[in-house]
Short mmCIF file of C-alpha atoms in Angstrom, two decimals:
data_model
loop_
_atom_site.label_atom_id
_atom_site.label_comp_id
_atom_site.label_asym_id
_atom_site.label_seq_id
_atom_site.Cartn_x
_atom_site.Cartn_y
_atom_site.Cartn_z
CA UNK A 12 99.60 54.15 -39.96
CA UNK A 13 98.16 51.53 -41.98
CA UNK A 14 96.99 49.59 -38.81
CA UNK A 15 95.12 52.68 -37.84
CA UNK A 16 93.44 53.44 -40.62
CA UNK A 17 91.95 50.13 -40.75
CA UNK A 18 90.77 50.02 -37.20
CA UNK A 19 89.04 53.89 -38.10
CA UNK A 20 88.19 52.64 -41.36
CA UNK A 21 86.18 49.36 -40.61
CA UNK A 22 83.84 50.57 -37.65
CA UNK A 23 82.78 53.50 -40.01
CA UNK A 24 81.97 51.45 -43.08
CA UNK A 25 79.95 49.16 -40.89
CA UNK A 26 78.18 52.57 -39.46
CA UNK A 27 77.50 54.23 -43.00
CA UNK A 28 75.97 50.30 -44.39
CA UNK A 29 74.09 50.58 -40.76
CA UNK A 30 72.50 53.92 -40.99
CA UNK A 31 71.67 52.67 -45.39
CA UNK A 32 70.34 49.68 -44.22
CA UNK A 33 68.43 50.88 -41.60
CA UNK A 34 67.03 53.84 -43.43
CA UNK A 35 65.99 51.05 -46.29
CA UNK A 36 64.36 49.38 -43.83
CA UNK A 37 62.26 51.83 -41.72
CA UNK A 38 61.17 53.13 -46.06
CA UNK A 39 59.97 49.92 -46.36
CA UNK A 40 58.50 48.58 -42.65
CA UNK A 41 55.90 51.78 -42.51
CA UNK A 42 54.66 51.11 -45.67
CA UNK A 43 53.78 47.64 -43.98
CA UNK A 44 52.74 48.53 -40.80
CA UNK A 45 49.57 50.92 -41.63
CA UNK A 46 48.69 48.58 -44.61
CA UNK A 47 48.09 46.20 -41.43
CA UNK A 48 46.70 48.76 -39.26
CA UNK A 49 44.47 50.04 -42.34
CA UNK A 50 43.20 46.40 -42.61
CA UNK A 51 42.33 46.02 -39.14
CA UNK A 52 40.69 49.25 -38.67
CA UNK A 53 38.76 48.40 -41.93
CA UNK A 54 37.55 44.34 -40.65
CA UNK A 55 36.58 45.78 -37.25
CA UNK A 56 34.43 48.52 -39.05
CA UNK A 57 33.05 45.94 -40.99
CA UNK A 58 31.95 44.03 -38.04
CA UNK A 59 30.88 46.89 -36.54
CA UNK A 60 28.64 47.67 -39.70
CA UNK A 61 27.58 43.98 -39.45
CA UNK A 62 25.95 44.35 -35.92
CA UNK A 63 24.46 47.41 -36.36
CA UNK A 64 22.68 45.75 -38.85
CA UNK A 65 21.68 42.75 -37.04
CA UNK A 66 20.61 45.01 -34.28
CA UNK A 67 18.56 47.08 -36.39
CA UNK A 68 17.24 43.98 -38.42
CA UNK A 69 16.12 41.97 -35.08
CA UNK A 70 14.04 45.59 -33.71
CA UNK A 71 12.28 45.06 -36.88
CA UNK A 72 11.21 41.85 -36.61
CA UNK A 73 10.66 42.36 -32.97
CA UNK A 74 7.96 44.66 -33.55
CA UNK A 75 6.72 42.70 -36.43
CA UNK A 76 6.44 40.18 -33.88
CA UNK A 77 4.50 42.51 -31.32
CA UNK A 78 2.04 43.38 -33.85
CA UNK A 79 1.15 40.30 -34.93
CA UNK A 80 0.38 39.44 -31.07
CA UNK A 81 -1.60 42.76 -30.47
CA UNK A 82 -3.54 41.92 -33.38
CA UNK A 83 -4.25 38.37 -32.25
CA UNK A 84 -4.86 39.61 -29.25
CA UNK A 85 -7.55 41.68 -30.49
CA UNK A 86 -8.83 38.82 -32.64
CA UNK A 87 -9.12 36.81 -29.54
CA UNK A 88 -10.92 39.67 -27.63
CA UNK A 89 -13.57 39.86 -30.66
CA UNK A 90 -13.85 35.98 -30.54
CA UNK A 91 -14.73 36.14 -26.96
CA UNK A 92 -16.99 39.08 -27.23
CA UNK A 93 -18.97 37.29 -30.22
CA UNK A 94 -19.38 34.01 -28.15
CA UNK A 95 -20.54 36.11 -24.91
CA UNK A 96 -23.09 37.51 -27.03
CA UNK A 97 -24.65 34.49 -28.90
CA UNK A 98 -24.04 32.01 -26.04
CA UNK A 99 -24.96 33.58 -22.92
CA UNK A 100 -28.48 32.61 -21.57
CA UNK A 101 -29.78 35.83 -20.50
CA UNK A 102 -28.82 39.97 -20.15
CA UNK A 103 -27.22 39.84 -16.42
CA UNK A 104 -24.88 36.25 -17.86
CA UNK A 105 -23.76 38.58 -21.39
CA UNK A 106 -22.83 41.48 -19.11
CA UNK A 107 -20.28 39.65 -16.86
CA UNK A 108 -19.10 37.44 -19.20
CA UNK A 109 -18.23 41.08 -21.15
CA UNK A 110 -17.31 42.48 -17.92
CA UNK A 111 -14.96 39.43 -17.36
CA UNK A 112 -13.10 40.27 -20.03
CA UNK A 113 -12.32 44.37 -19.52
CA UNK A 114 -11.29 43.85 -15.88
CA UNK A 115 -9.83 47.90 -16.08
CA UNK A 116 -12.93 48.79 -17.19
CA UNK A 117 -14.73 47.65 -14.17
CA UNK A 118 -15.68 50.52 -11.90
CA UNK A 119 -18.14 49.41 -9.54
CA UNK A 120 -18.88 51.30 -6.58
CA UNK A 121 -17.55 49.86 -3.13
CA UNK A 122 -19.05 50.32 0.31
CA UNK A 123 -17.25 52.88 2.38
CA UNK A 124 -16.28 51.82 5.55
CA UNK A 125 -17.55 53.88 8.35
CA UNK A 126 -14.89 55.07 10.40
CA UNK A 127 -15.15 54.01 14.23
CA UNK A 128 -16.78 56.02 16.96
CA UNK A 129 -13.76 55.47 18.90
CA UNK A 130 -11.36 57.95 17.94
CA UNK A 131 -8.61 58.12 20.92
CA UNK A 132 -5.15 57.41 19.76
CA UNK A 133 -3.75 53.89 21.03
CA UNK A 134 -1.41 54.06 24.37
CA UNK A 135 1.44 52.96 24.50
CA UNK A 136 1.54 51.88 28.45
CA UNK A 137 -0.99 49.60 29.63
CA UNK A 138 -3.98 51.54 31.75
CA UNK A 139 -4.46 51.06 35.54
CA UNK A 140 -7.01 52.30 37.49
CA UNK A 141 -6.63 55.41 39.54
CA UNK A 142 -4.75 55.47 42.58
CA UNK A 143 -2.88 52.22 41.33
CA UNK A 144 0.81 52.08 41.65
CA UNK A 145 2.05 52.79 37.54
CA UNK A 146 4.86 50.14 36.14
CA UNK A 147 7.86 52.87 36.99
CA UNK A 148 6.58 53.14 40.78
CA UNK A 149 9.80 51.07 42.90
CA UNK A 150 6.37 49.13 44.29
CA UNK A 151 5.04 48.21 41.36
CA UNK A 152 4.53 44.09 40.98
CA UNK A 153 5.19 43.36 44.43
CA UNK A 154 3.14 41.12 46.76
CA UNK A 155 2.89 43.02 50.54
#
């Protein structure tokens, strides 16, 4: 009897230290797990945050950028438009000199073409005269 005690005796010890150890374990793992998780989730927001800020940041200076050029631009335009007016010889020279420079704002009137006097439709089969053989006659091209 004593033999079978032990051999009932042993496996369930090593099943009740099992199930404590295990349940010790998993208490203390998932404590450690979402820790991890929690700091992951929080870096990759932090990135995130990051390069939404760098996005936002190089828009800015973007259209700083664009600004600056439009008003150069315009600076340019004045510069030109001074010169054309103390440096051009005569009225007619000032004009398309300014001209020159608004091409958009150039609406000079063009000729209108006249349409022709000929106002049949093309064929599409060559002509022949009357009484002449037509390309689908079984004669058509050959010498007699």
């Amino acid at each position: 009897m004593e033999h079978s005690l032990l051999v009932w005796l042993l496996p369930t010890l090593a099943l009740v230290a099992g199930v404590v150890i295990g349940f010790l374990v998993a208490r203390l793992l998932p404590n450690a797990a979402p820790n991890s998780t929690q700091r992951q989730l929080d870096d990759v927001q932090e990135r995130f945050d990051t390069y939404q800020n760098e996005v936002v940041t190089h828009f800015n200076a973007t259209a700083s950028l664009i600004q600056k050029l439009s008003q150069q631009y315009h600076e340019v335009q004045e510069h030109l438009a001074e010169g054309a007016n103390r440096l051009a010889l005569d009225e007619l020279t000032r004009q398309r000199l300014l001209a020159a420079m608004h091409p958009e704002a150039q609406h000079a009137p063009r000729e209108r073409i006249t349409p022709p006097h000929y106002t049949e439709a093309p064929k599409d089969y060559a002509p022949k005269a009357p009484n002449a053989p037509g390309m689908l006659d079984e004669h058509y091209g050959l010498k007699k």
